[in-house]
mmCIF file of C-alpha atoms and ligand atoms in Angstrom:
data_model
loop_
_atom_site.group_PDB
_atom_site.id
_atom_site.type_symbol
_atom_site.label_atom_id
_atom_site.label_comp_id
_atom_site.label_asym_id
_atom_site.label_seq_id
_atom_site.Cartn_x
_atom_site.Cartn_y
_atom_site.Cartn_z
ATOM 1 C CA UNK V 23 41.596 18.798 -23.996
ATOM 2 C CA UNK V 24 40.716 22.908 -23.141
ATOM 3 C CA UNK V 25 39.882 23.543 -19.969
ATOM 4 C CA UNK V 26 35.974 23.987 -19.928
ATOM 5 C CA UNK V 27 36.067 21.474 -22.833
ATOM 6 C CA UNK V 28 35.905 18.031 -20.635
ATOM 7 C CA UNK V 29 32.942 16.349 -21.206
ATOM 8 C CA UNK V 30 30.240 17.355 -18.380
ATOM 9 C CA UNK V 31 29.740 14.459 -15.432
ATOM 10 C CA UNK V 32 31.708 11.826 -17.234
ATOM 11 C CA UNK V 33 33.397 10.743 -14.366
ATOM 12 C CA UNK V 34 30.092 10.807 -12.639
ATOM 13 C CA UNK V 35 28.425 8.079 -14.897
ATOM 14 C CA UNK V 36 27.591 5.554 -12.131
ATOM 15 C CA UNK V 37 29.382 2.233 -11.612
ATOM 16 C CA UNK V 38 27.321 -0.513 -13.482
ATOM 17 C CA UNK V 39 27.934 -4.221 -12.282
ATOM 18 C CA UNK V 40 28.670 -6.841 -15.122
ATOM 19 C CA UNK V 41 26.409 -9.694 -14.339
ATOM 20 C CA UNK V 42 27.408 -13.168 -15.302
ATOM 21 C CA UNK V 43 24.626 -14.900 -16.959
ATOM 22 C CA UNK V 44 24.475 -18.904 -15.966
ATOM 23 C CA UNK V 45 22.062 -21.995 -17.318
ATOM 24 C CA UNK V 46 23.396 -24.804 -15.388
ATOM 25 C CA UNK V 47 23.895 -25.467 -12.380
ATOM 26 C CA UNK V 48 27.659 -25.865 -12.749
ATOM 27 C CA UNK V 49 28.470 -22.672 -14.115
ATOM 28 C CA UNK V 50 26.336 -21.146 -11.302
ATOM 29 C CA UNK V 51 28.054 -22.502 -8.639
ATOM 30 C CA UNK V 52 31.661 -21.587 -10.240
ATOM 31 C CA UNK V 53 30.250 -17.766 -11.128
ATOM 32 C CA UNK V 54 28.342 -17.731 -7.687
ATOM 33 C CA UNK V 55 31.829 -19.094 -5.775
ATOM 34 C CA UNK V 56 34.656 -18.104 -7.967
ATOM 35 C CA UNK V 57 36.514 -18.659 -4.731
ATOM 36 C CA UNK V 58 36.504 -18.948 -1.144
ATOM 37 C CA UNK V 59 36.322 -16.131 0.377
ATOM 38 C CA UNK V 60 33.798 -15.856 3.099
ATOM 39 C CA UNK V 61 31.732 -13.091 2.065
ATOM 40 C CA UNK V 62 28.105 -12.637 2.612
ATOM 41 C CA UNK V 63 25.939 -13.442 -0.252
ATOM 42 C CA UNK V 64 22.154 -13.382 -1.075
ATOM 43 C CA UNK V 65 19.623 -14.199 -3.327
ATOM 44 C CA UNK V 66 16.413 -13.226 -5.217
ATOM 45 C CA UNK V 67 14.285 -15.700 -7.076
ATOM 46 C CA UNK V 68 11.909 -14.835 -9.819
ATOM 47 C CA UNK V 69 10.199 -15.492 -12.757
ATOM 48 C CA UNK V 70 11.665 -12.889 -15.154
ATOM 49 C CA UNK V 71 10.130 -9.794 -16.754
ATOM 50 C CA UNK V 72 11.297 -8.045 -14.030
ATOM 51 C CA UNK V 73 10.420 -4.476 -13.191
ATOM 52 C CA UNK V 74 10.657 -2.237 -10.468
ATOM 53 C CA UNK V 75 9.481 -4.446 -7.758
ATOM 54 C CA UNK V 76 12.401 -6.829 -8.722
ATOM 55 C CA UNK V 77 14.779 -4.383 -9.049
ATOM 56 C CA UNK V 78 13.788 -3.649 -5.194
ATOM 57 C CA UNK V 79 14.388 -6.658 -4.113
ATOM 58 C CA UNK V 80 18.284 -7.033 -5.543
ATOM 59 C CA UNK V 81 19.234 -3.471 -4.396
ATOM 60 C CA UNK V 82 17.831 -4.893 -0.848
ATOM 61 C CA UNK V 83 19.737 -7.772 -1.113
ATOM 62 C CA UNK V 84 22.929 -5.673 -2.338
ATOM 63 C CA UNK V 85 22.575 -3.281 0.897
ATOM 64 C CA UNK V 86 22.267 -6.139 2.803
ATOM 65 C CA UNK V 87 25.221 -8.111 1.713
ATOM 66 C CA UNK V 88 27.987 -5.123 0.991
ATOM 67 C CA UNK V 89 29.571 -3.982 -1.682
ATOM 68 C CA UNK V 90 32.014 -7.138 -1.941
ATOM 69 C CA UNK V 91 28.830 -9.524 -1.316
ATOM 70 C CA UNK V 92 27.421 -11.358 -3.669
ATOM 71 C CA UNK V 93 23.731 -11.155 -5.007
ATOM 72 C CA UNK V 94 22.606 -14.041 -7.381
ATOM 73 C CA UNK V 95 19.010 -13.651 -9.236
ATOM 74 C CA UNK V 96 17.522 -16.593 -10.428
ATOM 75 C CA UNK V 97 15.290 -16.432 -13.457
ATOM 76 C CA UNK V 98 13.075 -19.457 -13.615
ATOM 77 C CA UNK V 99 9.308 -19.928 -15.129
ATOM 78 C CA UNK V 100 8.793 -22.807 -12.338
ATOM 79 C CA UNK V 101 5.970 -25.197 -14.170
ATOM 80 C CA UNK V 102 5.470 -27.130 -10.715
ATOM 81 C CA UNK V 103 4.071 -24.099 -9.873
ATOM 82 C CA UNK V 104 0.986 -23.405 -12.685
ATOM 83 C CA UNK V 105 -2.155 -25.233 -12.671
ATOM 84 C CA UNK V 106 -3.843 -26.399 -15.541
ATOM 85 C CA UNK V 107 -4.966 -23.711 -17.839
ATOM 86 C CA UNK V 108 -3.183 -20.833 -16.028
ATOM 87 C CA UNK V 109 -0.491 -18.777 -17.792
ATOM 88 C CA UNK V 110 2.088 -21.188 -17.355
ATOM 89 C CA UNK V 111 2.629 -20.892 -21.710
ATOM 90 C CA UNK V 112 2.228 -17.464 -21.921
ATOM 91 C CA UNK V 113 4.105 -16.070 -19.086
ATOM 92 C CA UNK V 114 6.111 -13.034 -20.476
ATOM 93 C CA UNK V 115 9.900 -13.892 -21.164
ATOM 94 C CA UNK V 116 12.633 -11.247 -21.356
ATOM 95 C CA UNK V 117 15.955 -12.406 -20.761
ATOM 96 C CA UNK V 118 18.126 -10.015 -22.338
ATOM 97 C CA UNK V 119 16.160 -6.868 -20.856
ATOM 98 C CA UNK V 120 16.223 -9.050 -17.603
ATOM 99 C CA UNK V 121 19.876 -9.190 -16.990
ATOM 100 C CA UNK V 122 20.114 -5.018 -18.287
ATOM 101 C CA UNK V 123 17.352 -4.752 -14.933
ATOM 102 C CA UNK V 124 19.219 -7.147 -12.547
ATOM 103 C CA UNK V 125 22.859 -5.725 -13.451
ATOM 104 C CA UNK V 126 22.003 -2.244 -12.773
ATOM 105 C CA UNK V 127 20.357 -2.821 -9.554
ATOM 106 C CA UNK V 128 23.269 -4.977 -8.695
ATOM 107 C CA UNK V 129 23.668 -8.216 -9.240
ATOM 108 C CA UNK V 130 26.797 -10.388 -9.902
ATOM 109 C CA UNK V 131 25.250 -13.032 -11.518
ATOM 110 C CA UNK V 132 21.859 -14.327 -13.096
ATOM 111 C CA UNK V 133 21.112 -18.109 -12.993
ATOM 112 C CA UNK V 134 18.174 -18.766 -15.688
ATOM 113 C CA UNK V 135 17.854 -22.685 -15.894
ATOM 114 C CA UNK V 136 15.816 -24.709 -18.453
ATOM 115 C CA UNK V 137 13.287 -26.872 -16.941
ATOM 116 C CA UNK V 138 15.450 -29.914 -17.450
ATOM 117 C CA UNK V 139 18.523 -28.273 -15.744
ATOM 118 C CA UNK V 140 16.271 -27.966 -12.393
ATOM 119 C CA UNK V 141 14.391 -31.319 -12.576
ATOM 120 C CA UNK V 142 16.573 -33.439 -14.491
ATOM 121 C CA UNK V 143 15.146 -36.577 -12.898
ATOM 122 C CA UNK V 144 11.418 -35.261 -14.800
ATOM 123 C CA UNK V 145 8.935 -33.872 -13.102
ATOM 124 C CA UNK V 146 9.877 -34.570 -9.155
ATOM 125 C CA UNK V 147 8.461 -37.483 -7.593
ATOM 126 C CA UNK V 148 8.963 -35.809 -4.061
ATOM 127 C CA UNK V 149 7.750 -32.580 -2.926
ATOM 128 C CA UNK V 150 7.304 -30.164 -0.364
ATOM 129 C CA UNK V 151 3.593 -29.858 0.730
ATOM 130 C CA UNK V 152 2.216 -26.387 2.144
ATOM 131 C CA UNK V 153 0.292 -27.746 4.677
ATOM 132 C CA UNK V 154 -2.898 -26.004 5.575
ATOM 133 C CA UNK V 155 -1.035 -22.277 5.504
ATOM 134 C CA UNK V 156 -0.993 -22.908 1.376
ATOM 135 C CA UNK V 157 -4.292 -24.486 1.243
ATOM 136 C CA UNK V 158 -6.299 -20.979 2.092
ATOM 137 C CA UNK V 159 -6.515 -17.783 0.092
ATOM 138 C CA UNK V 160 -4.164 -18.434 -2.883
ATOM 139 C CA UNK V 161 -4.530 -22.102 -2.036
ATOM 140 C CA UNK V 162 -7.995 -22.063 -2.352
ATOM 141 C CA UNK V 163 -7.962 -21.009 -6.110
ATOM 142 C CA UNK V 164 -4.739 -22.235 -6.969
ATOM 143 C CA UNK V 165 -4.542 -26.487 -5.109
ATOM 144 C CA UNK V 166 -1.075 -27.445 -5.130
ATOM 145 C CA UNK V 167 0.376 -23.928 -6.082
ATOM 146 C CA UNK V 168 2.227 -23.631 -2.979
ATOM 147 C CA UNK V 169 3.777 -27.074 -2.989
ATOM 148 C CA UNK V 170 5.343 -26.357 -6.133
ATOM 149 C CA UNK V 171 6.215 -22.969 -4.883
ATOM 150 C CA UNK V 172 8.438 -24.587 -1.754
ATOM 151 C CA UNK V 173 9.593 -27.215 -4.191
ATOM 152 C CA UNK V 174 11.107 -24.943 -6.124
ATOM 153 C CA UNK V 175 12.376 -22.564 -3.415
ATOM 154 C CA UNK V 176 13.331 -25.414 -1.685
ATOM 155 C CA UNK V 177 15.818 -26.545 -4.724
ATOM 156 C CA UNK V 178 17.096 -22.987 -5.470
ATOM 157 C CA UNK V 179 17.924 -22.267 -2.271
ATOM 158 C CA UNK V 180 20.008 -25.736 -1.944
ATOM 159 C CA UNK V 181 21.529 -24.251 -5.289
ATOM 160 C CA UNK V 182 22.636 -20.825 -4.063
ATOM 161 C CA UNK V 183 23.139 -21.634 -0.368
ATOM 162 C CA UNK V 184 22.380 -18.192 0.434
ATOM 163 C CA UNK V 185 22.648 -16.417 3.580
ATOM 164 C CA UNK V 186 19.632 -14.515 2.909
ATOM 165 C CA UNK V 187 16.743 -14.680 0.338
ATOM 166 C CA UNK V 188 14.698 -11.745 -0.268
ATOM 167 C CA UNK V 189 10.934 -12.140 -1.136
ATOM 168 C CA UNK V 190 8.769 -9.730 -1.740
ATOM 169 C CA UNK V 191 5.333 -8.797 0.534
ATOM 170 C CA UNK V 192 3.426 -8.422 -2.593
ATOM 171 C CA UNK V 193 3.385 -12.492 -2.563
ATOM 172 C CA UNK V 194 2.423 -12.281 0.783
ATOM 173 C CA UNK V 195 1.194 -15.419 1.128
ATOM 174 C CA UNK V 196 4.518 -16.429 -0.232
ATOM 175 C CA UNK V 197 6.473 -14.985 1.946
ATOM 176 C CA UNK V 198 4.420 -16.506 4.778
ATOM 177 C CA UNK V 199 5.167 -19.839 3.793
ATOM 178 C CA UNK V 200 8.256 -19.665 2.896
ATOM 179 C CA UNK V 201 9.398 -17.981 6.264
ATOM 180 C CA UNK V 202 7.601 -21.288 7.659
ATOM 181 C CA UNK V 203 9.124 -23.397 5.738
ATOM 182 C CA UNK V 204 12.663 -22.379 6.339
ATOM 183 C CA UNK V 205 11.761 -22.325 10.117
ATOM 184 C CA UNK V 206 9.712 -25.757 10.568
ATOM 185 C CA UNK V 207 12.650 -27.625 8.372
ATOM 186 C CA UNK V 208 15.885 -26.318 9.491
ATOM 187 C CA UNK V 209 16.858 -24.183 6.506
ATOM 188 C CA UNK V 210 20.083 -21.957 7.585
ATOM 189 C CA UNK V 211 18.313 -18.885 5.281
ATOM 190 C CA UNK V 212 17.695 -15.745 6.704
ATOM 191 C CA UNK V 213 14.255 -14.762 5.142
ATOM 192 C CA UNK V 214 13.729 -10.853 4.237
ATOM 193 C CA UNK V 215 10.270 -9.701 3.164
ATOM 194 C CA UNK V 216 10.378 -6.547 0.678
ATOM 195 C CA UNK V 217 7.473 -3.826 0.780
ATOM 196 C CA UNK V 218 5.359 -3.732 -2.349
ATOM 197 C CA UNK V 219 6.714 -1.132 -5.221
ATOM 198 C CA UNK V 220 3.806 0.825 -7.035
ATOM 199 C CA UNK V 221 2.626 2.735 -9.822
ATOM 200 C CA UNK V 222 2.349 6.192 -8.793
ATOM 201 C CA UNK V 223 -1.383 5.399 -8.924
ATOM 202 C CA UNK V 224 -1.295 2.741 -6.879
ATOM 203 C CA UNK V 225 -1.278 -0.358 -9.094
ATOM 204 C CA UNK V 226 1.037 -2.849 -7.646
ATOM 205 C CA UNK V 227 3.980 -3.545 -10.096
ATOM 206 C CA UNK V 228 3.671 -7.203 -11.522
ATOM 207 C CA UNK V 229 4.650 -9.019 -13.990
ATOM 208 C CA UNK V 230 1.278 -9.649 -15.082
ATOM 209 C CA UNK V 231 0.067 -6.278 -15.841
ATOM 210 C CA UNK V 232 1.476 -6.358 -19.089
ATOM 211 C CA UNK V 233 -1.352 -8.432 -19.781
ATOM 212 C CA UNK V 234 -4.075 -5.585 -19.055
ATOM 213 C CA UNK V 235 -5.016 -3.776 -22.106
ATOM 214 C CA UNK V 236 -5.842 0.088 -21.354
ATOM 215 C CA UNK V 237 -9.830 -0.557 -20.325
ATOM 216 C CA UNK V 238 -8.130 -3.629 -17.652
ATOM 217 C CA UNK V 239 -5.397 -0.935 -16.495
ATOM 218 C CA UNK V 240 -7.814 1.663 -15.208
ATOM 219 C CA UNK V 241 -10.418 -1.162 -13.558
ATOM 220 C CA UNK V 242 -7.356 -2.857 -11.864
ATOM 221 C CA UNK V 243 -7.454 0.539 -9.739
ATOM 222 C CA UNK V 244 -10.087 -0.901 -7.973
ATOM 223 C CA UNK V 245 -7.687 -3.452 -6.195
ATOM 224 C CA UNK V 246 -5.564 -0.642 -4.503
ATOM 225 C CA UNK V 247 -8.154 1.611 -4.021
ATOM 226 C CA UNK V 248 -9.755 -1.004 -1.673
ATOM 227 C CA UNK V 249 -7.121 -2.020 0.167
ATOM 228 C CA UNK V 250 -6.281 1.558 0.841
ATOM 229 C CA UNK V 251 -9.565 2.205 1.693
ATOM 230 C CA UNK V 252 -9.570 -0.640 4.315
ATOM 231 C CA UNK V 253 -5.884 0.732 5.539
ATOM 232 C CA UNK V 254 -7.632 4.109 6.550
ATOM 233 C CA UNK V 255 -10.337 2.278 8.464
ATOM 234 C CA UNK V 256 -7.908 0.060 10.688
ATOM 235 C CA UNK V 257 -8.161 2.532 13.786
ATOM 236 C CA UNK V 258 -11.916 1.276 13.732
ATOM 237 C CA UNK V 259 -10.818 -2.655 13.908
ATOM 238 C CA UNK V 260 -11.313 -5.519 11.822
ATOM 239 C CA UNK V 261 -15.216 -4.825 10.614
ATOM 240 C CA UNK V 262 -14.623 -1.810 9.525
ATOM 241 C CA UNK V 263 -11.920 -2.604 7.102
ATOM 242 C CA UNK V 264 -13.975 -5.317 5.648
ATOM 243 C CA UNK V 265 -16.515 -2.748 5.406
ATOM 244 C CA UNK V 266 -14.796 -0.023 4.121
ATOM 245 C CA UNK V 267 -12.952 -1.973 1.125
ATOM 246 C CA UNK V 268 -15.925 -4.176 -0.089
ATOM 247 C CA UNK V 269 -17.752 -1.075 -0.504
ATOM 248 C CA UNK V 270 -14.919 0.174 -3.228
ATOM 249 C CA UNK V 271 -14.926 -3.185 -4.743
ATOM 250 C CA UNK V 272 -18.809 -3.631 -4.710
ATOM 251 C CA UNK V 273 -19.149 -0.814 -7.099
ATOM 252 C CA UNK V 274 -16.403 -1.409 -9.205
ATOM 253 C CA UNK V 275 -16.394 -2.181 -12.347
ATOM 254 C CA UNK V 276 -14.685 -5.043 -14.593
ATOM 255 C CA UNK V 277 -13.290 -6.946 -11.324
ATOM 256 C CA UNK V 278 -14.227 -10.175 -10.945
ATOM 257 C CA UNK V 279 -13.637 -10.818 -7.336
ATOM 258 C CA UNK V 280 -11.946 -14.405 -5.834
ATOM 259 C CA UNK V 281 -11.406 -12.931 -2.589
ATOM 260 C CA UNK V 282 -10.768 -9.861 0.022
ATOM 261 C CA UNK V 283 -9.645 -11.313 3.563
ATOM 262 C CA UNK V 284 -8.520 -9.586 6.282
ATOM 263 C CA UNK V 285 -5.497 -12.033 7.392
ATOM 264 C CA UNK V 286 -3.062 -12.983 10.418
ATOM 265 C CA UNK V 287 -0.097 -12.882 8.765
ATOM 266 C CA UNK V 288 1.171 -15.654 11.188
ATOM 267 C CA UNK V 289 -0.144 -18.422 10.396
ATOM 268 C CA UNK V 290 -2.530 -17.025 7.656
ATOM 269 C CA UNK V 291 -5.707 -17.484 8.984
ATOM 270 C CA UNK V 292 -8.953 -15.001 8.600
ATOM 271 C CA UNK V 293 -8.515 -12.427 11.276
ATOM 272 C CA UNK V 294 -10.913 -12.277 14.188
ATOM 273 C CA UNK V 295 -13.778 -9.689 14.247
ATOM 274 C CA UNK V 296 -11.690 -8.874 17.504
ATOM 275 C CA UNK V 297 -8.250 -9.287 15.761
ATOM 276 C CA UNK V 298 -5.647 -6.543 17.108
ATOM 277 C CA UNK V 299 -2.423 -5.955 15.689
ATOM 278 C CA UNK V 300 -0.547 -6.164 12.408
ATOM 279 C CA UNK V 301 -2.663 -7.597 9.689
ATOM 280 C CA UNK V 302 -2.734 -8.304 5.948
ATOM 281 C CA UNK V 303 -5.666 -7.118 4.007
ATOM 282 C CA UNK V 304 -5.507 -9.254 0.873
ATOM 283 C CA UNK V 305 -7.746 -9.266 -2.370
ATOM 284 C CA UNK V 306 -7.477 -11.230 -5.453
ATOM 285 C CA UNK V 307 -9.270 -10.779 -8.765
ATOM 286 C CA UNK V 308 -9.833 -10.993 -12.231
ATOM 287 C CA UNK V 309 -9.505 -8.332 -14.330
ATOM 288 C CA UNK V 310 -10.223 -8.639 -18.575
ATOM 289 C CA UNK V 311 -8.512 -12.372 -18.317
ATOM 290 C CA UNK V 312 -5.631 -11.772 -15.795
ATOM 291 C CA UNK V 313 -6.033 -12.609 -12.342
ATOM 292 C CA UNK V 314 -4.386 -9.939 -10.273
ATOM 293 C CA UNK V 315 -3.425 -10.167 -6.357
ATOM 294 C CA UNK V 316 -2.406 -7.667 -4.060
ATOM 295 C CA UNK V 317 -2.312 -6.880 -0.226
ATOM 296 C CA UNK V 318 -1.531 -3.949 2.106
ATOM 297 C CA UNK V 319 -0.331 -4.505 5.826
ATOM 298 C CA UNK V 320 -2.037 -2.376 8.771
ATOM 299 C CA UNK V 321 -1.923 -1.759 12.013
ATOM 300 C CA UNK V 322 -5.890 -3.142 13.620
ATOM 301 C CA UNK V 323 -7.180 -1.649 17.107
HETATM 302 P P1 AMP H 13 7.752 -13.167 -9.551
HETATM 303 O O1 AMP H 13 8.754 -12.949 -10.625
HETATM 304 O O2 AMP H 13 6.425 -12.560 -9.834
HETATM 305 O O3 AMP H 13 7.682 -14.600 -9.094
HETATM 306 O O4 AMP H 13 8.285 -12.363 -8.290
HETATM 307 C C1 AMP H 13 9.573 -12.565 -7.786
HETATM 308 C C2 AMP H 13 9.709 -11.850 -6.472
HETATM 309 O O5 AMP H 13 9.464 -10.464 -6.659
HETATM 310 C C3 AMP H 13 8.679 -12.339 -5.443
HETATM 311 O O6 AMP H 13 9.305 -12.413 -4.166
HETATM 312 C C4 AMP H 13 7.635 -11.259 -5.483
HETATM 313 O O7 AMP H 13 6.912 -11.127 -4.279
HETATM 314 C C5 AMP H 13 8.481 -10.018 -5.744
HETATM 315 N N1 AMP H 13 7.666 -8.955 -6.328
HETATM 316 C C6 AMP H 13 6.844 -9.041 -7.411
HETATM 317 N N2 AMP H 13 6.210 -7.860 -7.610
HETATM 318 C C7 AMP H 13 6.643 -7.023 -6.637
HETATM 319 C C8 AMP H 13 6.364 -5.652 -6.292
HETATM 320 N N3 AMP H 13 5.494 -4.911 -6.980
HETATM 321 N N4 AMP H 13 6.994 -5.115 -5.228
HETATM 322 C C9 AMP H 13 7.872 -5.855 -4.497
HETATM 323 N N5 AMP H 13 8.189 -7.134 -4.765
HETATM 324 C C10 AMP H 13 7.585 -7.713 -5.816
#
């Protein structure tokens, strides 16, 4: 070829990583460990249709483990997890465009199990229970959600023996639990919480919001508005926060609240009107027919 005729950048195009798509258990483990080398390895769990936020999570989890680490994703729709006449049915399912997402951001291999693959034995006689930390907030609205939560995590994490699991703070209820969990029981995880990715407007990224029609999009606002709201009032302590994001949700319009708590992320209780120090200022809601969650953390004085 002329000089001044090579094709601009080509050598530039960045590296993409072929992901391995698994469905059993079996071909996970043999994609996961094609052999023993003792590398460092990590994984993200999720219910598909990633986005942005996901993607966030895996290029975490590939800094985190190297280059020659290994990053698994797991794409599962966990039913344990759904209560009665939640989206459990409808959930959005995008496999193909999935793997495109989780490849690029840099994972080695995707492990997107049936149902039957992950509780072969039926629906499990034995789970994990929550405790009080999952019976609050989340809890509250959703009984049992958290025990199938840890059941699954619990499962996927025997699965991919990771050395770390990343989960992001926009669960951060989750995340709580989770962290618990692996701490009260033993689990030799290293758990790493992810901050929340947004729309440029603020709307948290979720899965979810493909649900919101136009109308749903633009009253969802009210969520982060709130919280932000609350975040510029922490210098003022606990009260004020309250104060200062009811008073965007009060007026808002199309939200049907469930909750806005000020939280201790340790243990997940309602902060004190004398709570100091990092906090979580959570609000749930339902927006046109999708229920919608989100959270900021701050600093209270
Ligand atoms: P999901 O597929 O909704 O179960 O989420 C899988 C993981 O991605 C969980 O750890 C979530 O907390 C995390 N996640 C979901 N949305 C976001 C977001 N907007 N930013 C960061 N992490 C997220």
């Amino acid at each position: 070829m002329a000089r001044g005729k090579q094709p601009a950048k080509a050598h530039r195009a960045p590296k993409v990583r072929r992901a391995v798509v698994t469905y059993t258990v079996a071909d996970f483990e043999s994609a996961f460990w094609p052999d023993e080398q003792p590398v460092d390895n990590a994984v993200v769990m999720t219910m598909g249709a990633l986005h942005a936020g996901h993607a966030a999570l895996i290029r975490a989890a590939r800094k985190q483990v190297g280059p020659e680490g290994r990053v698994a994703v797991t794409v599962f729709v966990n039913p344990l997890q759904f209560g009665a006449g939640e989206d459990l049915e409808r959930y959005p399912r995008s496999l193909d465009e999935d793997v495109q997402l989780a490849e690029e951001a840099g994972a080695d291999v995707v492990f997107a199990p049936t149902a039957d693959e992950v509780y072969p034995n039926g629906e499990p006689q034995v789970r994990l229970a929550a405790g009080p930390m999952g019976e609050r907030f989340e809890g509250a609205t959703r009984p049992g959600h958290f025990d199938g939560v840890l059941t699954v995590v619990a499962k996927l994490l025997h699965i991919t023996d990771p050395d770390f699991a990343f989960f992001g703070e926009k669960d951060a209820q989750q995340l709580a639990i989770v962290q618990r969990m692996t701490a009260d029981l033993d689990f030799d995880v290293e758990i790493v919480g992810v901050p929340t990715i947004r729309e440029e407007d603020g709307l948290a990224l979720s899965s979810r919001n493909r649900y919101l029609s136009e109308e749903d999009r633009a009253h969802a606002l009210a969520l982060s508005k709130a919280l932000f709201a609350g975040r510029d009032a922490a210098a003022q302590g606990p009260k004020a926060v309250r104060e200062a994001a009811a008073a965007v949700l009060d007026t808002a319009e199309g939200v049907t609240l469930d909750y806005l708590a000020l939280i201790d992320p340790h243990d997940f209780v309602e902060a004190a009107d004398d709570f100091q120090g990092e906090a979580v200022l959570a609000v749930a809601a339902t927006v046109g027919s999708t229920r919608l969650i989100d959270n900021v953390r701050l600093i209270c004085r």
